PDB file of C-alpha atoms in Angstrom:
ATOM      1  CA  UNK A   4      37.431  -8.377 -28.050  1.00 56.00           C
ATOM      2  CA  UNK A   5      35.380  -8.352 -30.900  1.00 81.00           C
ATOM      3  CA  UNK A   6      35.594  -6.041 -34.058  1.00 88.00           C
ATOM      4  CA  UNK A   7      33.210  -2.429 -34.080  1.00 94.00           C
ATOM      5  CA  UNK A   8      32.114  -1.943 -37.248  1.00 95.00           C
ATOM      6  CA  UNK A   9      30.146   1.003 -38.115  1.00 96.00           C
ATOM      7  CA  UNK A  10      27.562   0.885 -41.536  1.00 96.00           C
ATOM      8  CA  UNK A  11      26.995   4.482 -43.043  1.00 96.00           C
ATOM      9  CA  UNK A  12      24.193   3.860 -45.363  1.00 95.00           C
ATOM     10  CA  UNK A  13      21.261   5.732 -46.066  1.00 93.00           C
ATOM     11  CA  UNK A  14      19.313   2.727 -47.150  1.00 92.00           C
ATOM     12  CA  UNK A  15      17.483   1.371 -43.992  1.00 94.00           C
ATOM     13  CA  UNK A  16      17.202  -1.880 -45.263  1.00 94.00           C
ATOM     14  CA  UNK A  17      20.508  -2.977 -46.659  1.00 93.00           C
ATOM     15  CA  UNK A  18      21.695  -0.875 -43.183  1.00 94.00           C
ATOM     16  CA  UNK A  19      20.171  -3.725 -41.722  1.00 95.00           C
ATOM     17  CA  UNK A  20      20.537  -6.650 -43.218  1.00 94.00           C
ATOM     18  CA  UNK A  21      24.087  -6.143 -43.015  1.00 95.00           C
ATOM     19  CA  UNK A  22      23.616  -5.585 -39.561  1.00 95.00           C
ATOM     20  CA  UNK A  23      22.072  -8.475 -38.983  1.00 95.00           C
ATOM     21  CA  UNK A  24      24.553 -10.531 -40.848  1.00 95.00           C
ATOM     22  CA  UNK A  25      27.658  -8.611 -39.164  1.00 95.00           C
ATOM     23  CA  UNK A  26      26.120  -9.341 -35.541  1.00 94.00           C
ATOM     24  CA  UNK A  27      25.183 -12.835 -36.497  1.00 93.00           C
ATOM     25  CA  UNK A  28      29.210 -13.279 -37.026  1.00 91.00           C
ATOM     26  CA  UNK A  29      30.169 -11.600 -33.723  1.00 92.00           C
ATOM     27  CA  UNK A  30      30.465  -8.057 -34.766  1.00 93.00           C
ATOM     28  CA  UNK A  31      29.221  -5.153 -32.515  1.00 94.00           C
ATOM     29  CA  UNK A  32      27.741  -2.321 -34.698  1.00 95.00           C
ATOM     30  CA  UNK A  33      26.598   0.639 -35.176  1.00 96.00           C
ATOM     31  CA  UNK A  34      24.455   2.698 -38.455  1.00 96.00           C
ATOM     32  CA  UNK A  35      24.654   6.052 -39.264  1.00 96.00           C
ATOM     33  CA  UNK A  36      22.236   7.235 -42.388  1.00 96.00           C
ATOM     34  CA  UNK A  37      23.911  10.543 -43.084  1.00 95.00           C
ATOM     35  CA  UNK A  38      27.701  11.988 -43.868  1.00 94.00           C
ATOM     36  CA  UNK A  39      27.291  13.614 -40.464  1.00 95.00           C
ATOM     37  CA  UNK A  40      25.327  11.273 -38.455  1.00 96.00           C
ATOM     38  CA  UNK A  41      28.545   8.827 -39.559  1.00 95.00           C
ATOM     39  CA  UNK A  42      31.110  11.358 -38.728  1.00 95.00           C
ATOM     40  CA  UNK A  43      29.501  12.079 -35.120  1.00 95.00           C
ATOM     41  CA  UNK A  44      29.696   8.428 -34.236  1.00 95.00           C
ATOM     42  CA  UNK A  45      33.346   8.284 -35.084  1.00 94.00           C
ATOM     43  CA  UNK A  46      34.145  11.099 -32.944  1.00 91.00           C
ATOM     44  CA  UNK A  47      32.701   9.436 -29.915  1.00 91.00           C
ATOM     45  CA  UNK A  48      32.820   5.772 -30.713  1.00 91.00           C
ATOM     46  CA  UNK A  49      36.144   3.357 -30.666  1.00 90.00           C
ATOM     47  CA  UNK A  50      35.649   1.887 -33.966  1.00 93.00           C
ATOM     48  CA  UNK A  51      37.968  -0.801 -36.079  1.00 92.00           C
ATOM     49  CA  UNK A  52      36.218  -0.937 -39.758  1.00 95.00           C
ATOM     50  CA  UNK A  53      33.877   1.706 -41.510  1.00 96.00           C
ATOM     51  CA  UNK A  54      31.158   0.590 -44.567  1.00 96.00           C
ATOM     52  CA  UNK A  55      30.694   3.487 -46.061  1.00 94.00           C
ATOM     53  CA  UNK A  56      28.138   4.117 -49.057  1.00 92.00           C
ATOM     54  CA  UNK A  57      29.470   6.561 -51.530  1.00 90.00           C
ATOM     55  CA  UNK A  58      25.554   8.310 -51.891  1.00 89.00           C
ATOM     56  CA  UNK A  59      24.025   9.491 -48.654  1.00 93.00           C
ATOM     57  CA  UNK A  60      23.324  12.742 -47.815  1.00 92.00           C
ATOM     58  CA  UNK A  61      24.376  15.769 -45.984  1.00 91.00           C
ATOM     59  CA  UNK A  62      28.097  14.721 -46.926  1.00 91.00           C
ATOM     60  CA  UNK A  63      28.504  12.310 -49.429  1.00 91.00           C
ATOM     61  CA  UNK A  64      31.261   9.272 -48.988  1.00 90.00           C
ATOM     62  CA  UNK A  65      33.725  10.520 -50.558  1.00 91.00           C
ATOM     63  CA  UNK A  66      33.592  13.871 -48.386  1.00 93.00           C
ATOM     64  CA  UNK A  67      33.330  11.425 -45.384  1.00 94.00           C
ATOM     65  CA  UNK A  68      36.170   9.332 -46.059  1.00 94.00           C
ATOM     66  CA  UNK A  69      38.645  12.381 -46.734  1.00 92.00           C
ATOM     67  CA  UNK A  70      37.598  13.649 -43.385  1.00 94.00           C
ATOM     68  CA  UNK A  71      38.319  10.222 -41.380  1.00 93.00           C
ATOM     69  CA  UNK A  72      41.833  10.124 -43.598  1.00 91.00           C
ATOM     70  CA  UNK A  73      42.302  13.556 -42.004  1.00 89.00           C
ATOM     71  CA  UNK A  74      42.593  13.001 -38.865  1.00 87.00           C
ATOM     72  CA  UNK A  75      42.613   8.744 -38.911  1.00 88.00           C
ATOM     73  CA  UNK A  76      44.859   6.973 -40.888  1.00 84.00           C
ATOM     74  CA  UNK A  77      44.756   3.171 -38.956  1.00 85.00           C
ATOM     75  CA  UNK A  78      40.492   2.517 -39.064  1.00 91.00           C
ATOM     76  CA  UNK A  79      39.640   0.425 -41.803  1.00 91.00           C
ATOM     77  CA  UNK A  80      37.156   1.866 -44.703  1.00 93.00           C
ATOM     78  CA  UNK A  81      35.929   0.081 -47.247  1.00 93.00           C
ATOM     79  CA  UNK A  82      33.480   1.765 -49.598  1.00 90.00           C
ATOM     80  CA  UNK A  83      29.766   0.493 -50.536  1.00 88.00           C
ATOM     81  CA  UNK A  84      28.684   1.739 -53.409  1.00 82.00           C
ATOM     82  CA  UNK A  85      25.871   1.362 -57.126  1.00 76.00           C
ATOM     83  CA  UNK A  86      28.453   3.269 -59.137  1.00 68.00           C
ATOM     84  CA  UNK A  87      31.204   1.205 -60.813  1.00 66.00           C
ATOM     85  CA  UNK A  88      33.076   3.491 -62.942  1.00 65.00           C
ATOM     86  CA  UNK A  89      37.118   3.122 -63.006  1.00 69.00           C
ATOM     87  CA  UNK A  90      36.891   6.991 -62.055  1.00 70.00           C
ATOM     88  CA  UNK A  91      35.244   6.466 -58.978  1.00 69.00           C
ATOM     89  CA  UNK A  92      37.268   3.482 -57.538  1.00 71.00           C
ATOM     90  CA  UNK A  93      40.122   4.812 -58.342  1.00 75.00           C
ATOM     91  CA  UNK A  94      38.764   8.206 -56.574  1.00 76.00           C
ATOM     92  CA  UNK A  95      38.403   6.126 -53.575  1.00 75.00           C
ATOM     93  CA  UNK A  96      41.065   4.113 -53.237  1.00 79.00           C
ATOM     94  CA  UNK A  97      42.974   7.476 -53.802  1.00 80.00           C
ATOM     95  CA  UNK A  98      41.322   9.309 -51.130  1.00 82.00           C
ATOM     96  CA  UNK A  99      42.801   6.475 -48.646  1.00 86.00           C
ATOM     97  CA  UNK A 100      39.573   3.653 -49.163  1.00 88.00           C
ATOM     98  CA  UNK A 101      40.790   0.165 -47.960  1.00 87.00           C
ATOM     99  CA  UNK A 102      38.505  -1.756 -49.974  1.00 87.00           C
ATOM    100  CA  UNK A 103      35.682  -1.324 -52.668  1.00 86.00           C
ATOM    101  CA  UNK A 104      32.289  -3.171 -52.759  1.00 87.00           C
ATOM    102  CA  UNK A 105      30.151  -2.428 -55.627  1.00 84.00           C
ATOM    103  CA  UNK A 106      25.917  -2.876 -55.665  1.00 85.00           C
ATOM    104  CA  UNK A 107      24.220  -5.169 -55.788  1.00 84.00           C
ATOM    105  CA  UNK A 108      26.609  -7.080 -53.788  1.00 88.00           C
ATOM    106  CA  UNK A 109      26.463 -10.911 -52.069  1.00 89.00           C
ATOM    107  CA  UNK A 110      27.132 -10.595 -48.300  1.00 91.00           C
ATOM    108  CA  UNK A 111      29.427 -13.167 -48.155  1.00 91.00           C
ATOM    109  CA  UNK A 112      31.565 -11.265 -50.270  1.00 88.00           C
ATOM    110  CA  UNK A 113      31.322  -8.580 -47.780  1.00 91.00           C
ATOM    111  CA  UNK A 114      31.815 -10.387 -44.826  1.00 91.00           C
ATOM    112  CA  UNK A 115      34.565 -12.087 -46.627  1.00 89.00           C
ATOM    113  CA  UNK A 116      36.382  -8.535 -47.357  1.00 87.00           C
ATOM    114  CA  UNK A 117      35.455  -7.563 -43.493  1.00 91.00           C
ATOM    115  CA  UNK A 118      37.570 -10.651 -42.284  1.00 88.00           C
ATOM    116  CA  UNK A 119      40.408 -10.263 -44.910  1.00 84.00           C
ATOM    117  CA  UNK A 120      40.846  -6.426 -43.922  1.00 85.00           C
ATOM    118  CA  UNK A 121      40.652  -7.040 -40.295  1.00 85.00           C
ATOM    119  CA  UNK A 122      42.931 -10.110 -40.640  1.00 79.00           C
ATOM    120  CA  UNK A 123      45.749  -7.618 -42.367  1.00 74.00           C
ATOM    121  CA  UNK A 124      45.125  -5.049 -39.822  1.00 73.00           C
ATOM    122  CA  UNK A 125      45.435  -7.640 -37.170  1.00 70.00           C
ATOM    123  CA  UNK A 126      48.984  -9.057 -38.043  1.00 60.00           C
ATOM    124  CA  UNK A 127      49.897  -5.570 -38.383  1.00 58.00           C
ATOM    125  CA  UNK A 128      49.383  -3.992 -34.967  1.00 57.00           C
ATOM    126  CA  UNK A 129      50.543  -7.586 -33.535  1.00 52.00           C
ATOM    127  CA  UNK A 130      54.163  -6.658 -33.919  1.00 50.00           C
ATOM    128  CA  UNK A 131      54.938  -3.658 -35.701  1.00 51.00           C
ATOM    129  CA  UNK A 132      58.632  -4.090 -34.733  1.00 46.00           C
ATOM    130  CA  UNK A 133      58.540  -8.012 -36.297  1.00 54.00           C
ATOM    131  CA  UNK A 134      60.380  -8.321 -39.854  1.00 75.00           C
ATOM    132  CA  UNK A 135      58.221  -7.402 -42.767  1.00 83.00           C
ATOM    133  CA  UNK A 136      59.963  -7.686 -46.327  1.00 85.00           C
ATOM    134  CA  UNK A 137      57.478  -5.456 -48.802  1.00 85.00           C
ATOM    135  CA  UNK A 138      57.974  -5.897 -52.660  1.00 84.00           C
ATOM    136  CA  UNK A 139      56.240  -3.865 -55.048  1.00 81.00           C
ATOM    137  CA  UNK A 140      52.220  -5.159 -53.359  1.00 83.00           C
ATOM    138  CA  UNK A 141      53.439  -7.915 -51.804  1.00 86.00           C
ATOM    139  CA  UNK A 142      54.093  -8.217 -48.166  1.00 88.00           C
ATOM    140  CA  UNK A 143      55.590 -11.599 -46.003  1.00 89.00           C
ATOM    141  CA  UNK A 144      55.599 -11.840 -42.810  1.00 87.00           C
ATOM    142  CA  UNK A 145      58.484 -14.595 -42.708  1.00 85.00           C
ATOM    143  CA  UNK A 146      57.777 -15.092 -38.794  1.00 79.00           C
ATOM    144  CA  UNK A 147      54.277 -16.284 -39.237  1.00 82.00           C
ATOM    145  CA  UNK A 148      55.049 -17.356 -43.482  1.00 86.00           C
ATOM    146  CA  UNK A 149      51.982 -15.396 -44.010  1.00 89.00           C
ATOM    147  CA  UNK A 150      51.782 -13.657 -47.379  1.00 90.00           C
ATOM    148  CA  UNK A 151      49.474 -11.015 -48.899  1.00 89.00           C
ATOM    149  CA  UNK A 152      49.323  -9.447 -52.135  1.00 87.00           C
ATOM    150  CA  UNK A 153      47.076  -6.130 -52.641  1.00 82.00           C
ATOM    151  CA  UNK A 154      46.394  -6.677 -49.181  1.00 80.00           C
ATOM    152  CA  UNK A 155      44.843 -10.022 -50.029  1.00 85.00           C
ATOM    153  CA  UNK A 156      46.175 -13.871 -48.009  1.00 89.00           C
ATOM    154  CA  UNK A 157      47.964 -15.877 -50.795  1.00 89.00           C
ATOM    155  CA  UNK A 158      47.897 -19.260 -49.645  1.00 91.00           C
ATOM    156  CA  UNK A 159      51.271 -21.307 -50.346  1.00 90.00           C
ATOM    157  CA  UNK A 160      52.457 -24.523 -49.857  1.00 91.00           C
ATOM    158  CA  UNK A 161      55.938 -24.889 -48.348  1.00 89.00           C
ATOM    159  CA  UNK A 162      57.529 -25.398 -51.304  1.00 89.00           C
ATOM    160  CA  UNK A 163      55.885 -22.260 -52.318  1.00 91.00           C
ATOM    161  CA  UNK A 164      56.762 -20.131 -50.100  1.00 91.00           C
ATOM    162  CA  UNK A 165      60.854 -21.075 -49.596  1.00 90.00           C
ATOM    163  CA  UNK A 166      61.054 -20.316 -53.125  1.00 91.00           C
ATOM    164  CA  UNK A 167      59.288 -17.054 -52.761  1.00 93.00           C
ATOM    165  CA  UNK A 168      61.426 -16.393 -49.801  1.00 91.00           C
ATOM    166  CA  UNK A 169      64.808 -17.471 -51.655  1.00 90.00           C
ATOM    167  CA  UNK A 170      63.877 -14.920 -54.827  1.00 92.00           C
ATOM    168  CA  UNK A 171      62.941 -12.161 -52.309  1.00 90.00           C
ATOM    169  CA  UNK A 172      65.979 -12.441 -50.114  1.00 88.00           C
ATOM    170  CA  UNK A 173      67.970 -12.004 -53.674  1.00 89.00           C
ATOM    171  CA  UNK A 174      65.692  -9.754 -55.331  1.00 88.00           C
ATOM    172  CA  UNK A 175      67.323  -7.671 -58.031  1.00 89.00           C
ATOM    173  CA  UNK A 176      69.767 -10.597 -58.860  1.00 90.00           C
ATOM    174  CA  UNK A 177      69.163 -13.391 -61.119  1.00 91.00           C
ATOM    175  CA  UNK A 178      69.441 -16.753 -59.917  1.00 90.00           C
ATOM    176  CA  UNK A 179      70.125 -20.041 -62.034  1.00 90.00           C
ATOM    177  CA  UNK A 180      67.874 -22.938 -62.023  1.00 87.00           C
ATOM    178  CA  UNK A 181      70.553 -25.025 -60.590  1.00 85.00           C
ATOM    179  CA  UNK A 182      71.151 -22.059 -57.872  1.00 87.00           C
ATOM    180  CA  UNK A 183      67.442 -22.276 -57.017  1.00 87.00           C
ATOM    181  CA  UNK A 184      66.753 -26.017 -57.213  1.00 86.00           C
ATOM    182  CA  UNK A 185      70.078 -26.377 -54.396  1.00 84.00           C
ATOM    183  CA  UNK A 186      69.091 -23.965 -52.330  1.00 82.00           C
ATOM    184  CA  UNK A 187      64.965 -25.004 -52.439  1.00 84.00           C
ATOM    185  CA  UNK A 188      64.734 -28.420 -53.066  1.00 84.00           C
ATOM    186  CA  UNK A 189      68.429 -29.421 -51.455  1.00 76.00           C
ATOM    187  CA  UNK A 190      71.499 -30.728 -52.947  1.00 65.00           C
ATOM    188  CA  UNK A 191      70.609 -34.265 -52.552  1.00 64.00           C
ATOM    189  CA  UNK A 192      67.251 -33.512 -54.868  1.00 64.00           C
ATOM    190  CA  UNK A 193      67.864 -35.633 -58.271  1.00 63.00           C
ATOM    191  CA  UNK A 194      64.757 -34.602 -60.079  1.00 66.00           C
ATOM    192  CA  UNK A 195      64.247 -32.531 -63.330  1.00 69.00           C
ATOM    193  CA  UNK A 196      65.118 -28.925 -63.294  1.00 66.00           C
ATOM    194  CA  UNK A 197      61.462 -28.390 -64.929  1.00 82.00           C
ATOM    195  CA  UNK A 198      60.293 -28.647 -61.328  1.00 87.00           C
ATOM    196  CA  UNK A 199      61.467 -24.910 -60.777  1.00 88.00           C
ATOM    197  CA  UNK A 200      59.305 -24.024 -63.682  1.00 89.00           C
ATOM    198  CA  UNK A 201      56.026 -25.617 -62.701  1.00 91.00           C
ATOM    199  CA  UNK A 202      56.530 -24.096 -59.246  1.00 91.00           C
ATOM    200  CA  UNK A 203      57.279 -20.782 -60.714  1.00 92.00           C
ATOM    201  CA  UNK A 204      54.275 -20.512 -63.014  1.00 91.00           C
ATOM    202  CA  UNK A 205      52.343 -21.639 -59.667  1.00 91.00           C
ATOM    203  CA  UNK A 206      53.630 -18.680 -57.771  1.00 91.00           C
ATOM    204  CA  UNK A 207      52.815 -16.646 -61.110  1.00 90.00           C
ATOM    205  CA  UNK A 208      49.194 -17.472 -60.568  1.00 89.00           C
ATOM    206  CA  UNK A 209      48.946 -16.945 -57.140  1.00 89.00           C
ATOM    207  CA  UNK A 210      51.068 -13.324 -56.442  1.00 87.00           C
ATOM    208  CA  UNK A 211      49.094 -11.972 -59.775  1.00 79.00           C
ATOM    209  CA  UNK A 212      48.254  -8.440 -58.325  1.00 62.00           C
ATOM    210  CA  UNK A 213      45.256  -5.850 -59.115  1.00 50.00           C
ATOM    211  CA  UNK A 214      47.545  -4.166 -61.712  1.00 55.00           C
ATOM    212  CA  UNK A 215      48.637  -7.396 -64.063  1.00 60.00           C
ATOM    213  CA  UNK A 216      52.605  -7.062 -63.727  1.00 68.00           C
ATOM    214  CA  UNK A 217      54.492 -10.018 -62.936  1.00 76.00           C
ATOM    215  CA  UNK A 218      56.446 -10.132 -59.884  1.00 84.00           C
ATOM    216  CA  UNK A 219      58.960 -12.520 -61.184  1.00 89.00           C
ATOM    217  CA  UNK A 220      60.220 -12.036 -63.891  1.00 89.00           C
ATOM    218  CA  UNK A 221      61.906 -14.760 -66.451  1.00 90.00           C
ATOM    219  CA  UNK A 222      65.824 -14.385 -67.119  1.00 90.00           C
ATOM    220  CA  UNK A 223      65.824 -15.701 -71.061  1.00 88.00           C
ATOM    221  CA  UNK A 224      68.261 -18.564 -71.317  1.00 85.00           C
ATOM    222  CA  UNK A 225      69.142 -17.870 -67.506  1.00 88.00           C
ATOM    223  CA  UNK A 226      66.584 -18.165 -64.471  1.00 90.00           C
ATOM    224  CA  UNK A 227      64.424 -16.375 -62.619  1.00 91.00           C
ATOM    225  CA  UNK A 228      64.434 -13.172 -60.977  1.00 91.00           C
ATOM    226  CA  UNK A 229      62.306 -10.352 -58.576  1.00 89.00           C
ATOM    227  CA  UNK A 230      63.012  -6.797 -59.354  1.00 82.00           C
ATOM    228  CA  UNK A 231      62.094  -4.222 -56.729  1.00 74.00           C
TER     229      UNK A 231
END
């Protein structure tokens, strides 16, 4: 069944060129140009994702979005906006936003946000009761080795993503190169210990969140370790 996606924007022609672009993809839709017009629609409509511009009138977005987080916690928003102060994302986000889209904006990068939010929406309603281990931003979903950060897919190799896994399962402790390299690579691996290193700054790069703080964290003279 595909994804309903509703656009509240008062601008009739970015309403529809992202229409256009959403049904070209598969999408059903629908377009509201008012706070209230939007807010009507959602009371009648079965809906999955909400575009919401932060300037329309009658009720502004940010009105409109604490009335959906009122009553709706699961439907996805994510906000479409020309103002890109820190204030007002962080307003948002605050207020229960899913995402954040600042004008002038690329479509791709919206449809590419669409897919990403529906994709983490997706794996969680699949099996609620399936073993999720959440650190700090980061979620894995060992049964499918899917990870996301910030509600962003990281993409890992194998190698990867055991050593994530290992460091998670022990999070809090600090684990040994040699501990790591046994358990990851095997006890029959011969190879330089440096290998742990290169994979960690890998994983560095990859798990960096929206706020800048390293999820692993370096043991001086030691290893490595995750702190919850």
């Amino acid at each position: 069944m595909n994804s309903h996606i509703l656009i509240i924007e008062d601008d009739e022609n970015i309403a529809r060129v992202v229409q256009l672009e959403l049904e070209h993809e598969g999408f059903n839709t629908s377009i509201a140009y008012s706070g209230r017009e939007g807010l009507a629609i959602l009371e009648k409509e079965k809906l999955d994702l909400v575009l919401l511009d932060v300037m329309i009138p009658e009720l502004n977005g940010m009105e409109v979005l604490r009335r959906i987080r009122a009553v709706n916690e699961e439907i996805i928003v994510i906000m479409l906006t020309a103002r890109n102060s820190v204030y007002d994302r962080v307003n948002g986000l605050d207020l229960g936003a899913n995402d954040y889209i600042t004008k002038p904006f690329e479509i791709e990068e919206v449809l590419a946000r669409i897919r990403t939010q529906l994709r983490f929406h997706r794996i969680q309603v699949k099996d609620q009761s399936a073993d999720v281990i959440f650190i700090q931003t980061l979620a894995i979903y060992p049964s499918s080795r899917e990870v996301f950060i910030d509600n962003e897919p990281v993409e890992l190799t194998p190698r990867e993503y055991d050593l994530l896994i290992y460091l998670v399962e022990n999070k809090n402790r600090a684990l040994e190169r040699d501990q790591i390299l046994n358990y990851v690579w095997g006890y029959d691996y011969f190879g330089d210990t440096n290998v742990i290193d290169v994979y960690i700054r890998y994983l560095r790069k990859k798990l960096q969140g929206v706020n800048n703080k390293p999820l692993i964290q370096t043991v001086r003279g030691f290893g490595y370790m995750i702190k919850e």
